Amino acid sequence: GWQGLMGAAFFIVVVNILSLIPWAYLGKISAETGASSIAIARPTFGTRGSIVPSIFYLIQIGRAHV
């Protein structure tokens, strides 16, 4: 099975790739339209629902600056 260090490394790589694919498409759309990615995500999730992607975006930016 996928246990130990190799299983953990595999899981981290796969989850990172799968979680970044939607952000990559959102970035492509925002580059083409000139709007921010959070502003584009707002109609999809609604006003309250757009808070969640905003929080993830802030965490991602904070993690990149550490």
Short mmCIF file of C-alpha atoms in Angstrom, two decimals, residues 8-55:
data_model
loop_
_atom_site.label_atom_id
_atom_site.label_comp_id
_atom_site.label_asym_id
_atom_site.label_seq_id
_atom_site.Cartn_x
_atom_site.Cartn_y
_atom_site.Cartn_z
CA ALA A 8 2.69 10.82 2.30
CA ALA A 9 4.79 12.45 -0.44
CA PHE A 10 2.55 11.01 -3.13
CA PHE A 11 -0.57 12.24 -1.32
CA ILE A 12 0.86 15.75 -0.89
CA VAL A 13 1.82 16.02 -4.56
CA VAL A 14 -1.53 14.73 -5.84
CA VAL A 15 -3.61 16.92 -3.53
CA ASN A 16 -1.55 20.01 -4.37
CA ILE A 17 -1.95 19.43 -8.09
CA LEU A 18 -5.69 18.79 -7.82
CA SER A 19 -6.26 21.81 -5.59
CA LEU A 20 -4.32 24.17 -7.84
CA ILE A 21 -6.05 23.23 -11.11
CA PRO A 22 -9.21 25.31 -10.40
CA TRP A 23 -7.05 28.27 -9.31
CA ALA A 24 -5.03 28.00 -12.53
CA TYR A 25 -8.19 28.13 -14.66
CA LEU A 26 -9.51 31.00 -12.59
CA GLY A 27 -6.21 32.83 -13.08
CA LYS A 28 -6.40 32.26 -16.83
CA ILE A 29 -9.94 33.66 -16.95
CA SER A 30 -8.98 36.66 -14.82
CA ALA A 31 -5.97 37.39 -17.04
CA GLU A 32 -8.18 37.34 -20.13
CA THR A 33 -10.90 39.53 -18.62
CA GLY A 34 -8.73 41.82 -16.51
CA ALA A 35 -10.82 41.21 -13.38
CA SER A 36 -9.52 39.81 -10.11
CA SER A 37 -9.98 36.10 -9.50
CA ILE A 38 -11.99 36.71 -6.34
CA ALA A 39 -14.35 39.06 -8.21
CA ILE A 40 -14.88 36.36 -10.84
CA ALA A 41 -15.56 33.71 -8.18
CA ARG A 42 -18.19 35.84 -6.40
CA PRO A 43 -21.10 35.16 -8.84
CA THR A 44 -20.34 31.45 -8.77
CA PHE A 45 -20.47 31.08 -4.99
CA GLY A 46 -22.72 34.05 -4.12
CA THR A 47 -21.85 36.88 -1.79
CA ARG A 48 -21.54 34.74 1.34
CA GLY A 49 -20.00 31.80 -0.45
CA SER A 50 -17.25 33.93 -1.96
CA ILE A 51 -15.80 34.42 1.51
CA VAL A 52 -14.41 30.86 1.48
CA PRO A 53 -12.28 31.27 -1.69
CA SER A 54 -11.14 34.65 -0.37
CA ILE A 55 -9.91 33.06 2.85
#
